[in-house]
Structure formats: structure tokens, C-alpha cells
Short mmCIF file of C-alpha atoms in Angstrom, two decimals:
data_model
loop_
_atom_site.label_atom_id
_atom_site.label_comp_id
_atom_site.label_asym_id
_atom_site.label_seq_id
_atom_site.Cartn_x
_atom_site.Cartn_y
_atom_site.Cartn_z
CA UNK A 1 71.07 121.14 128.51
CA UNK A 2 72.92 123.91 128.30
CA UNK A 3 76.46 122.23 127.76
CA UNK A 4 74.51 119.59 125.37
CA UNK A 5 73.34 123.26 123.57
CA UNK A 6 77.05 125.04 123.19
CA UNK A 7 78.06 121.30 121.92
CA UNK A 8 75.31 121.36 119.13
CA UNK A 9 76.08 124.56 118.07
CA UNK A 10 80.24 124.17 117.82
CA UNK A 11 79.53 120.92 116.15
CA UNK A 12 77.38 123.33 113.76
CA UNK A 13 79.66 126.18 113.44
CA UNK A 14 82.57 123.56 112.60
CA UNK A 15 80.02 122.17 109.67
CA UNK A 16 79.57 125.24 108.47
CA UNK A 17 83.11 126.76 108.22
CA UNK A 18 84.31 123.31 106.61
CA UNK A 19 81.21 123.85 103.58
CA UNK A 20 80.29 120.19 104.59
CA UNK A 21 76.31 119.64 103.71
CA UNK A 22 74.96 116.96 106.08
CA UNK A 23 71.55 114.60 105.29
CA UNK A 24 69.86 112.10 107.34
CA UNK A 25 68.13 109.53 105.80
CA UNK A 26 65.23 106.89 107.23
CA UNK A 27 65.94 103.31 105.71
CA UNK A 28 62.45 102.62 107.24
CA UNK A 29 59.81 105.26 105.98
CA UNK A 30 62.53 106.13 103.24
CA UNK A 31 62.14 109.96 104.73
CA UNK A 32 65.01 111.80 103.92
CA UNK A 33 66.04 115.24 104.72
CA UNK A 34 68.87 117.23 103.48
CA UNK A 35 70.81 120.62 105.25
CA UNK A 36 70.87 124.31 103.24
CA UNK A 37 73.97 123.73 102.44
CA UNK A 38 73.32 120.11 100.96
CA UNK A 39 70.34 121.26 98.97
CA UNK A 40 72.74 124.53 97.57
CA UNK A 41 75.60 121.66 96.29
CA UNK A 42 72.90 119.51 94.52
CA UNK A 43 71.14 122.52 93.04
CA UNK A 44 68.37 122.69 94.73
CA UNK A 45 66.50 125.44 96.31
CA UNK A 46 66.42 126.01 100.33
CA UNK A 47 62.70 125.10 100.17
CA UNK A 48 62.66 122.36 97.86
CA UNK A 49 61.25 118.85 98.93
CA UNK A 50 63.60 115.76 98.32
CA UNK A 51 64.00 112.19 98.83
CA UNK A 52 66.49 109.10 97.12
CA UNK A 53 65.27 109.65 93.66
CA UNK A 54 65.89 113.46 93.82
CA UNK A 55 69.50 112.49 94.73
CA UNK A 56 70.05 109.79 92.23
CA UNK A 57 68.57 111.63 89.18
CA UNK A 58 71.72 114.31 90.35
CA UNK A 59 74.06 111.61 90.08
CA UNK A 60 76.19 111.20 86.96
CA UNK A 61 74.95 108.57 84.80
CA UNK A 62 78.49 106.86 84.66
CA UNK A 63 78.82 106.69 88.49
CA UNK A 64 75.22 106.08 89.47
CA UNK A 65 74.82 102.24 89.71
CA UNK A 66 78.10 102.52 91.49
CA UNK A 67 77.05 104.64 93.91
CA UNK A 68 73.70 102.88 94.14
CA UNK A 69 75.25 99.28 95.03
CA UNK A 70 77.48 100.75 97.82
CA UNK A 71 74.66 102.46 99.55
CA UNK A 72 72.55 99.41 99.16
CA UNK A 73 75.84 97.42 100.18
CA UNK A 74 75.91 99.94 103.31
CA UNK A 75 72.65 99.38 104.41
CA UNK A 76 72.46 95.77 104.32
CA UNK A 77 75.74 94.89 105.90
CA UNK A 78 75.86 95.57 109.74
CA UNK A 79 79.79 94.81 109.48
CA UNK A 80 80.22 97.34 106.77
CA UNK A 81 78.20 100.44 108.18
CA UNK A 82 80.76 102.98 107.32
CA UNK A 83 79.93 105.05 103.87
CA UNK A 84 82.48 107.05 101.34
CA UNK A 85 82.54 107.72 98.05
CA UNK A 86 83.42 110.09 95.53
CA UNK A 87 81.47 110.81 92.21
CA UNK A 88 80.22 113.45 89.92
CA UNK A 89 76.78 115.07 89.15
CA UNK A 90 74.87 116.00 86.08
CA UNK A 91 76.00 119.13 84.93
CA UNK A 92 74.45 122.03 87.75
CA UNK A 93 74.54 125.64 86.32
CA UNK A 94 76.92 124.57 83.56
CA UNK A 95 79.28 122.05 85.78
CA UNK A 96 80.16 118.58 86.46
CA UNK A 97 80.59 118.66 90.24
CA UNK A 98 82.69 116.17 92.03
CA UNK A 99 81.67 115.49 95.43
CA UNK A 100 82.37 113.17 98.36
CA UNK A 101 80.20 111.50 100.67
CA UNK A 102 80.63 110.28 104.33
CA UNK A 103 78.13 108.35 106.33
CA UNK A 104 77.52 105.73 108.73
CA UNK A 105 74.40 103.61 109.18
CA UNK A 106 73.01 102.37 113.11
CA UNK A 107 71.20 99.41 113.26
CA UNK A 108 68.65 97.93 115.38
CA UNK A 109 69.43 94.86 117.77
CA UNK A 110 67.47 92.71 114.67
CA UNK A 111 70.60 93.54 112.25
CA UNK A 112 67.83 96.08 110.48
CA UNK A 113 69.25 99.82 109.31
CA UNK A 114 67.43 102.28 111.27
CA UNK A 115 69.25 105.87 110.36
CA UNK A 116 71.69 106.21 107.97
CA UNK A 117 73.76 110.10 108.71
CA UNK A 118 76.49 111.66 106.88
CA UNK A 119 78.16 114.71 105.37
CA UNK A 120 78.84 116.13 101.79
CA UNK A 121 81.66 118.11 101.01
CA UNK A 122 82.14 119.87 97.15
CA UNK A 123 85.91 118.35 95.95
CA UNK A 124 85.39 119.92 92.37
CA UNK A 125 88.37 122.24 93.20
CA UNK A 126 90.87 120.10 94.42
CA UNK A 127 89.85 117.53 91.26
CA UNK A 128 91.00 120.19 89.45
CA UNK A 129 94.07 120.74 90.95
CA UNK A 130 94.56 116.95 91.15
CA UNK A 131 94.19 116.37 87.43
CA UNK A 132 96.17 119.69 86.82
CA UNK A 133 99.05 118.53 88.66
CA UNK A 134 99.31 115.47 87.18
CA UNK A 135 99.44 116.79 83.89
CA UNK A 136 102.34 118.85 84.74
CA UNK A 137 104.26 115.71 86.49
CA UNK A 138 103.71 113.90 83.45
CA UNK A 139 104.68 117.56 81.06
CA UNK A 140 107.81 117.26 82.77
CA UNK A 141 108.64 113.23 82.62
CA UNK A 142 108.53 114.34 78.59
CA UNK A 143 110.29 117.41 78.56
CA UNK A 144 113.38 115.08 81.28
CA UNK A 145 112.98 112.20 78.72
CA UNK A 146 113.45 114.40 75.45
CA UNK A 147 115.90 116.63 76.81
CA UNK A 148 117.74 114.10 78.47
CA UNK A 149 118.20 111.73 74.75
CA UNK A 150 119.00 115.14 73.04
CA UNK A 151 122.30 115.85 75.70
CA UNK A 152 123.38 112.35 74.78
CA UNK A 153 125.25 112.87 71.27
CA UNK A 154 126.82 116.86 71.96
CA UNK A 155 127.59 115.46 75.37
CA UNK A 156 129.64 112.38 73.46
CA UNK A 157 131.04 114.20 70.86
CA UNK A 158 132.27 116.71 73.30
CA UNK A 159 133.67 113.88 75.32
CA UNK A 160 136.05 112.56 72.28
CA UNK A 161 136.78 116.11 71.07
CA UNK A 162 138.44 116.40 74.93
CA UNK A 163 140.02 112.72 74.85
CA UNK A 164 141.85 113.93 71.64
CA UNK A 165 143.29 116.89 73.22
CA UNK A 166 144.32 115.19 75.87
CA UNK A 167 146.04 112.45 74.61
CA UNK A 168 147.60 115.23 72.30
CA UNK A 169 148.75 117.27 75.08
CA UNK A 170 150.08 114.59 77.23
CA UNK A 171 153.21 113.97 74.17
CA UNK A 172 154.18 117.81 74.88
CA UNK A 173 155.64 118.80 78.18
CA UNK A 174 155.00 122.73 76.81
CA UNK A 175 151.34 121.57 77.08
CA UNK A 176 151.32 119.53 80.59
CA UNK A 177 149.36 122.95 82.08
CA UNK A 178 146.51 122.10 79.40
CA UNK A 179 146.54 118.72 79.91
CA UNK A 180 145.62 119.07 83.55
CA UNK A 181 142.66 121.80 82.31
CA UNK A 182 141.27 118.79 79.94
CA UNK A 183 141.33 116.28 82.49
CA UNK A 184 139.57 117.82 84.97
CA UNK A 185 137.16 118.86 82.08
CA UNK A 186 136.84 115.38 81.06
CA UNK A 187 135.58 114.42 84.56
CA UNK A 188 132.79 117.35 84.41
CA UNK A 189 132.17 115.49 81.19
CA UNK A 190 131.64 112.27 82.64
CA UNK A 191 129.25 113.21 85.78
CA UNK A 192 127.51 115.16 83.52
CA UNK A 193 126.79 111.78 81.31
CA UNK A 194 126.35 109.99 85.47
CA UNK A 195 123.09 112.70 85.94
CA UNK A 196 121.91 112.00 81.94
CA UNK A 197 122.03 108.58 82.44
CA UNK A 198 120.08 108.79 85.53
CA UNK A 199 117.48 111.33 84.23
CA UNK A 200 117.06 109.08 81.54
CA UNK A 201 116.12 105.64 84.39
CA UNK A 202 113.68 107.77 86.02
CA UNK A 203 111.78 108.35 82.86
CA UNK A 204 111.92 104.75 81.78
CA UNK A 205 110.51 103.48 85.46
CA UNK A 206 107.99 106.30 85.28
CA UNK A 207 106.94 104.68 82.13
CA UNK A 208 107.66 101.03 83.32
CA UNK A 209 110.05 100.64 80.21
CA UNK A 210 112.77 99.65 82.86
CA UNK A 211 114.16 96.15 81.31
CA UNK A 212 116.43 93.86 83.37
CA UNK A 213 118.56 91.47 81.69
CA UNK A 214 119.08 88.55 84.49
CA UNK A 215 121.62 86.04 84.39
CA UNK A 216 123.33 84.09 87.26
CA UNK A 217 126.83 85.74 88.59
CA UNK A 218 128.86 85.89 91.20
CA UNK A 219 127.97 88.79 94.04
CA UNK A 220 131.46 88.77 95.43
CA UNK A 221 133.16 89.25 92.28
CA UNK A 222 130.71 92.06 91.45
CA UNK A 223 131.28 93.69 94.98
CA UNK A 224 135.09 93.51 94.75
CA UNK A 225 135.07 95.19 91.17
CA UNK A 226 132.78 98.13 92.37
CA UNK A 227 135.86 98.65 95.46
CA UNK A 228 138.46 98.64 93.37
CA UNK A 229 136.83 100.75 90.99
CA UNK A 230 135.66 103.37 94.14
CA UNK A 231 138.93 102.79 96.30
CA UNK A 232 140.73 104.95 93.06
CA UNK A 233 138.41 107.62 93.49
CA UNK A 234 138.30 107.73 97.43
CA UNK A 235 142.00 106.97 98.46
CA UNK A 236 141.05 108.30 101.61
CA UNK A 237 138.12 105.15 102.62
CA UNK A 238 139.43 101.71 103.30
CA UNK A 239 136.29 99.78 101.82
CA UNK A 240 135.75 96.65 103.75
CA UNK A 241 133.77 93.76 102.59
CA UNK A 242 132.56 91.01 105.20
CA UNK A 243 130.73 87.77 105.52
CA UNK A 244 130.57 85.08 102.90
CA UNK A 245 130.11 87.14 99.15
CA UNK A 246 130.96 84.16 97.43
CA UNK A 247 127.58 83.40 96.99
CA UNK A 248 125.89 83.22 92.53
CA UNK A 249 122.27 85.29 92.50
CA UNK A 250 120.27 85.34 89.30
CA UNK A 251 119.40 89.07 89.09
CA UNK A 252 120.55 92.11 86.26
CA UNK A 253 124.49 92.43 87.18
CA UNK A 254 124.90 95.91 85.54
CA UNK A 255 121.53 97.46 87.58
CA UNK A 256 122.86 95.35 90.70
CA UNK A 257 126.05 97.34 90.21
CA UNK A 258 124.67 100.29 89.73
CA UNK A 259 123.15 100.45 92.97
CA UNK A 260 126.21 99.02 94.88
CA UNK A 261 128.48 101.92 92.99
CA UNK A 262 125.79 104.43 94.39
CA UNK A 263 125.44 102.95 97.95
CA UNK A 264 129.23 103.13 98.43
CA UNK A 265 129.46 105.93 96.85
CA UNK A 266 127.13 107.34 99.01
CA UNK A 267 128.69 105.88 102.03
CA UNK A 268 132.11 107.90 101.38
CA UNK A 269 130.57 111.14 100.17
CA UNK A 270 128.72 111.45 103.34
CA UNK A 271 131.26 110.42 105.77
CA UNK A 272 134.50 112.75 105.45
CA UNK A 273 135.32 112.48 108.94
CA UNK A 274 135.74 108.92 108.70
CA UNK A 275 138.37 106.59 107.12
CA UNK A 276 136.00 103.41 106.23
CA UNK A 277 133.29 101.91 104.93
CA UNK A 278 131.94 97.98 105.56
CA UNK A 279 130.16 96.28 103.36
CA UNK A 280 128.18 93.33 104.89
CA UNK A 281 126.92 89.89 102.74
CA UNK A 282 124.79 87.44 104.55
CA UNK A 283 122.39 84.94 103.45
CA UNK A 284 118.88 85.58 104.75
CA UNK A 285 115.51 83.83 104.25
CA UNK A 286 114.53 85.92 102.10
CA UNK A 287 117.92 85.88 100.11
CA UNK A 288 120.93 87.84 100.09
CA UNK A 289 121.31 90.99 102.03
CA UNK A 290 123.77 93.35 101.37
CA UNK A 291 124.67 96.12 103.74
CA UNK A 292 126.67 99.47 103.61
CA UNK A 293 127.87 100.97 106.86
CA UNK A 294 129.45 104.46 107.08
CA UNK A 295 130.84 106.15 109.97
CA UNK A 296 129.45 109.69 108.71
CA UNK A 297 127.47 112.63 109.25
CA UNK A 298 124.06 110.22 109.50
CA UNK A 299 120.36 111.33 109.11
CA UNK A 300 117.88 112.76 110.84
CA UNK A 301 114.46 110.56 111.75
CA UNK A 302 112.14 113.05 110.29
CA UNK A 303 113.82 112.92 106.72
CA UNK A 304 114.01 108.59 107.02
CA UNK A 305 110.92 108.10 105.39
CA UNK A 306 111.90 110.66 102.49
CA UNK A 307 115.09 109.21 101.63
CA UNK A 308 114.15 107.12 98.43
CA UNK A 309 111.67 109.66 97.18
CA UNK A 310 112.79 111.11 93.72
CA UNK A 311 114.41 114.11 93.69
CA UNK A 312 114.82 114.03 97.58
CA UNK A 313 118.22 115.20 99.24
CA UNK A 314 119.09 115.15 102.71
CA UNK A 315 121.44 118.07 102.63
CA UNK A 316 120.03 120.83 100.84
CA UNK A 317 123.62 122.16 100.29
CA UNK A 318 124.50 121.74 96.86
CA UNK A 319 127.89 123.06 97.06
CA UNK A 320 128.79 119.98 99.70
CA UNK A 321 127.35 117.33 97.75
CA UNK A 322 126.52 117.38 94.17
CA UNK A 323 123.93 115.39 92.62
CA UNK A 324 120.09 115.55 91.80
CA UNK A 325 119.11 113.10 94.41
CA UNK A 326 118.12 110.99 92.28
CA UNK A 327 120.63 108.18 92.75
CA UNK A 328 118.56 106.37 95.95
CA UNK A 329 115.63 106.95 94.06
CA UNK A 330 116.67 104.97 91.16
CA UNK A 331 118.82 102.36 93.26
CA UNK A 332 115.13 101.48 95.38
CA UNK A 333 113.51 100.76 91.96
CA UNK A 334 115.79 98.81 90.72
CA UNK A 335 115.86 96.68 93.97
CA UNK A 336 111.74 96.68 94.06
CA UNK A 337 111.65 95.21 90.15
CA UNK A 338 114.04 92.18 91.29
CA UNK A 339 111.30 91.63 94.18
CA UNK A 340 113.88 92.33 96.51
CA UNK A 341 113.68 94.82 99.75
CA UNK A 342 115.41 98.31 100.66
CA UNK A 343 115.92 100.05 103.92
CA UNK A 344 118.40 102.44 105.80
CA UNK A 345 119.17 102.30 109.37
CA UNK A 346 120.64 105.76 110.60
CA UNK A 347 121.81 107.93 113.56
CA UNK A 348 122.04 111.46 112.92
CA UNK A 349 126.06 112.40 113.91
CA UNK A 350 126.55 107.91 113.94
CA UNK A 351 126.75 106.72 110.46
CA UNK A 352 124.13 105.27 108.20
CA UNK A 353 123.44 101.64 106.75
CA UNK A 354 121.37 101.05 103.95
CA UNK A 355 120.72 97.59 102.93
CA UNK A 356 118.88 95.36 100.13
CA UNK A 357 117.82 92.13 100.01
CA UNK A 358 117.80 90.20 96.78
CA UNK A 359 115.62 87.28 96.38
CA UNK A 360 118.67 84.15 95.38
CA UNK A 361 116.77 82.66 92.67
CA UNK A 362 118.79 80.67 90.16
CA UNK A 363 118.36 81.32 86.53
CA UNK A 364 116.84 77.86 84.48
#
């Protein structure tokens, strides 16, 4: 009795210190009888006298059939038995509340609800926050999108304005120390238009106004363009492709190689220490899978499931790698929207693989 006493009353104190009202409610003589705490969220007084219709008539008109159906639902279905739901009230001292339920009903050996028990909890707050927060998130998609299409044309005309130097410079020897200034300016210029561009896709998927223009092409002939476009730029990696690529898919070449250039561009970046990169084509049930294998620095477990999340970057040193983390991000979407699959494989101080799947649909 005792232990059964110090139970009741942690059980209580844990109740308490969460603000959760609890009620207990008799399917059979329709008794039902409500906590202080439960009375004080509904608006009623410690003393007051309630029962199902004082409840309802609290409920919000627009969420009060709803709420009706799935406690009726509850109590018929000895399968179902488990209650939650969230809904508002009628305005109490001046305020909507939002509030979420819990229950569970027991039923006699006859399939017949006997006691139906649960808990309350106030989530007006963190509504609040909720719809706060996504007002910001979707603040900021503008201000990225706006901002983003405004860059574009001083960002271009700054980009010609340095070509013409350049080629200027490049006909006078006296000028070969300015030349090299412009060129290295002219690659600024040009990842500066790389994290634009991207900014730009992650406002159109956030506002599904992604398009893909499919047509049937040839994977290996896309995959040997993107190495000897990278191989320039990374002397250093011997980019290896395997397995048959000579294989036509019916997918959006340019977002196909946009994810490729980013996946083995990726692979390099993050693997200094090593001198290749393999890049793996196999047909698969579900398609074609294409895999990128580095020899590099690798990634932790905990961080796995993070990798694809916008914004997300596994080294929080910017001065080592540059970027906005936005380039897996954008490279998972673009795989999703062809129905396709996207996964990494990694070893923290191994090497990484990330891989995709494309379904090998031909165009008609």
C-alpha cells in the first residue's frame, strides 16, 4: 500500500509539473469527471459540475464534429482504443485555445467500452511558435528568391566587364600581372553565379516550380563530359568510371548533370589525401544506379541522416570548404522528382559513396 501510495503520488507530481489536465469518462452511465487543472484549461471553475455536452459546447465550432466522430470512432472500435487529437476552443477569457488530447478506452470481454481515461495538455504556445516560424521560413524563401533574381544582371554585367579586360590584357605582356588579377576574379565571378544559381533551385522546389525537361540520352556520354570537365579543375584526382555506362535513360540531362558535377565534385573536395575517385554504373531493378566513391576524410554516423538537409554542412569550417551546403540538398531533389532514390554510404577517416538510382524509363 504504501509503495502503491509513493507510485500514485509521483505519477501525480509528474501530471502536475507537465500542466497535463486528466478526465475520466463512463461510456456506461455517461458520468464524467474532470481534474482542477482540466476544469482551469476549459474555463471552468474548480467546483463546477460537467459532463460531454459541457465539453463539446467548449469545442470550436469548426473542429467539433471532427472531434465528435473520433471519440465516437474510439469508443466503438476495440482495435482502435487509442485517442489523440488536437483542436481549438471557443474563445475563453478573450482566446482561441489549442489543445491536445490523449486517451485510451478498456473494454469489457463483450467488446463494450467500459472507461475511457486520458490527459489534456494547453499547446496554444507552441501553435504560436509553430505558425510564427513558418512565417519566417517562408519570409526568407522570398527575401532568397528576390535577392537571388536581383544578383543575376550586376553579377553578369560584371562578368563581361572582367572578360573584356582580360582578353585586353592578355595582347600586352606590360599587363600579364593584371591579367592574372582578372582571372582569378573571373573565377570568384563564376562561383558566385554556382551559389545564385543554387539559391535560386531551392526557392523554385520550395515552391514546386522545379520543371524537368526529359528526353532520352546517353548516361555514359553525360558521365564522361562531367570528368573531363572536373579532371581540368582537379589535376590532382584520376576520375575513374566503371561498369557498363553505355546505357540511354529518359530523365532531364542538364539536372542529371548537375548532380553528377556536384557528387564528383564533392568526392574530390573532400578527399585531399587521396589521388582518385570511382564512379560506378550498374543496372539495377529499379534502374540505373550510379555511384561515387572517394578515398577521403568520410563522415561521421551521427551527421548521416543530416546530410541532404538544406543548408546542412558536415564541416563547419568554412575556410576548408566553401559552399552553402546547399549542393546535396538540391542534388536529392532533383533525384526524388525523377522518382529515383539517394543514399550515402560512409566511414568516418574511409571515404564516402553516395549513390542514386534513376528509374530507366524510355521516353514515347
Amino acid at each position: 500500500e504504501r509503495l502503491l501510495s509513493e507510485s500514485r503520488e509521483r505519477l501525480k507530481f509528474a501530471v502536475d509539473s507537465a500542466g497535463l489536465g486528466t478526465w475520466d469518462y463512463d461510456p456506461q452511465t455517461k458520468d464524467l469527471i474532470w481534474d482542477k487543472r482540466c476544469k482551469e484549461i476549459y474555463g471552468y471553475k474548480p467546483t463546477a459540475l460537467v459532463d460531454m455536452a459541457s465539453f463539446y459546447n467548449v469545442v470550436h465550432s469548426d473542429d467539433r464534429a471532427r472531434v465528435e466522430n473520433k471519440i465516437n470512432d474510439t469508443l466503438l472500435d476495440p482495435k482502435l482504443g487509442e485517442y489523440d487529437a488536437e483542436y481549438r476552443t471557443i474563445p475563453i477569457v478573450g482566446r482561441i485555445k489549442w489543445l491536445k488530447a490523449k486517451g485510451r478506452v478498456y473494454f469489457n470481454e463483450n467488446g463494450k467500452a467500459i472507461r475511457f481515461i486520458g490527459t489534456l495538455l494547453d499547446i496554444t504556445f507552441q501553435k504560436l511558435v509553430d505558425d510564427a516560424t513558418r512565417e519566417l521560413l517562408i519570409k526568407k524563401d522570398e527575401f532568397i528568391s528576390i535577392a537571388s533574381h536581383e544578383l543575376r544582371t550586376p553579377i553578369t554585367s560584371l562578368k563581361v566587364a572582367l572578360q573584356v579586360i582580360e582578353r585586353t590584357t592578355s595582347k600586352n605582356e606590360e599587363m600579364k600581372g593584371l591579367q592574372s588579377l582578372v582571372v582569378k576574379s573571373l573565377k570568384q565571378v563564376d562561383k558566385l553565379i554556382e551559389l545564385i544559381k543554387d539559391l535560386l533551385d531551392v526557392t523554385k522546389m520550395q515552391a514546386g516550380k522545379l520543371e524537368l525537361r526529359k528526353s532520352e540520352f546517353n548516361l555514359g556520354e553525360l558521365i564522361n563530359e562531367c570528368c573531363e570537365e572536373l579532371q581540368d579543375q582537379s589535376s590532382k584526382h584520376q576520375l575513374i568510371i566503371e561498369g557498363d555506362a553505355n546505357i540511354n535513360i529518359y530523365a532531364d540531362r542538364n539536372r542529371i548533370e548537375q548532380v553528377l558535377v556536384n557528387l564528383i565534385s564533392n568526392a574530390t573536395k573532400y578527399s585531399q589525401n587521396s589521388d582518385k575517385v570511382i564512379i560506378k554504373v550498374k543496372q539495377v531493378a529499379k534502374g540505373v544506379k550510379v555511384a561515387i566513391t572517394d578515398f577521403g576524410i568520410g563522415i561521421p554516423q551521427s551527421k548521416i541522416p543530416l546530410i541532404f538537409d538544406r543548408f546542412y554542412r558536415v564541416d563547419d569550417n568554412t575556410q576548408r570548404y566553401a559552399g552553402l551546403g546547399l549542393g546535396l540538398y538540391i542534388s536529392a531533389e532533383i533525384i526524388r522528382r525523377h522518382n529515383g532514390q539517394i543514399n550515402i554510404e560512409s566511414k568516418e577517416g574511409k571515404g564516402s559513396t553516395f549513390w542514386f538510382v534513376i528509374p530507366q524509363v524510355t521516353g514515347i
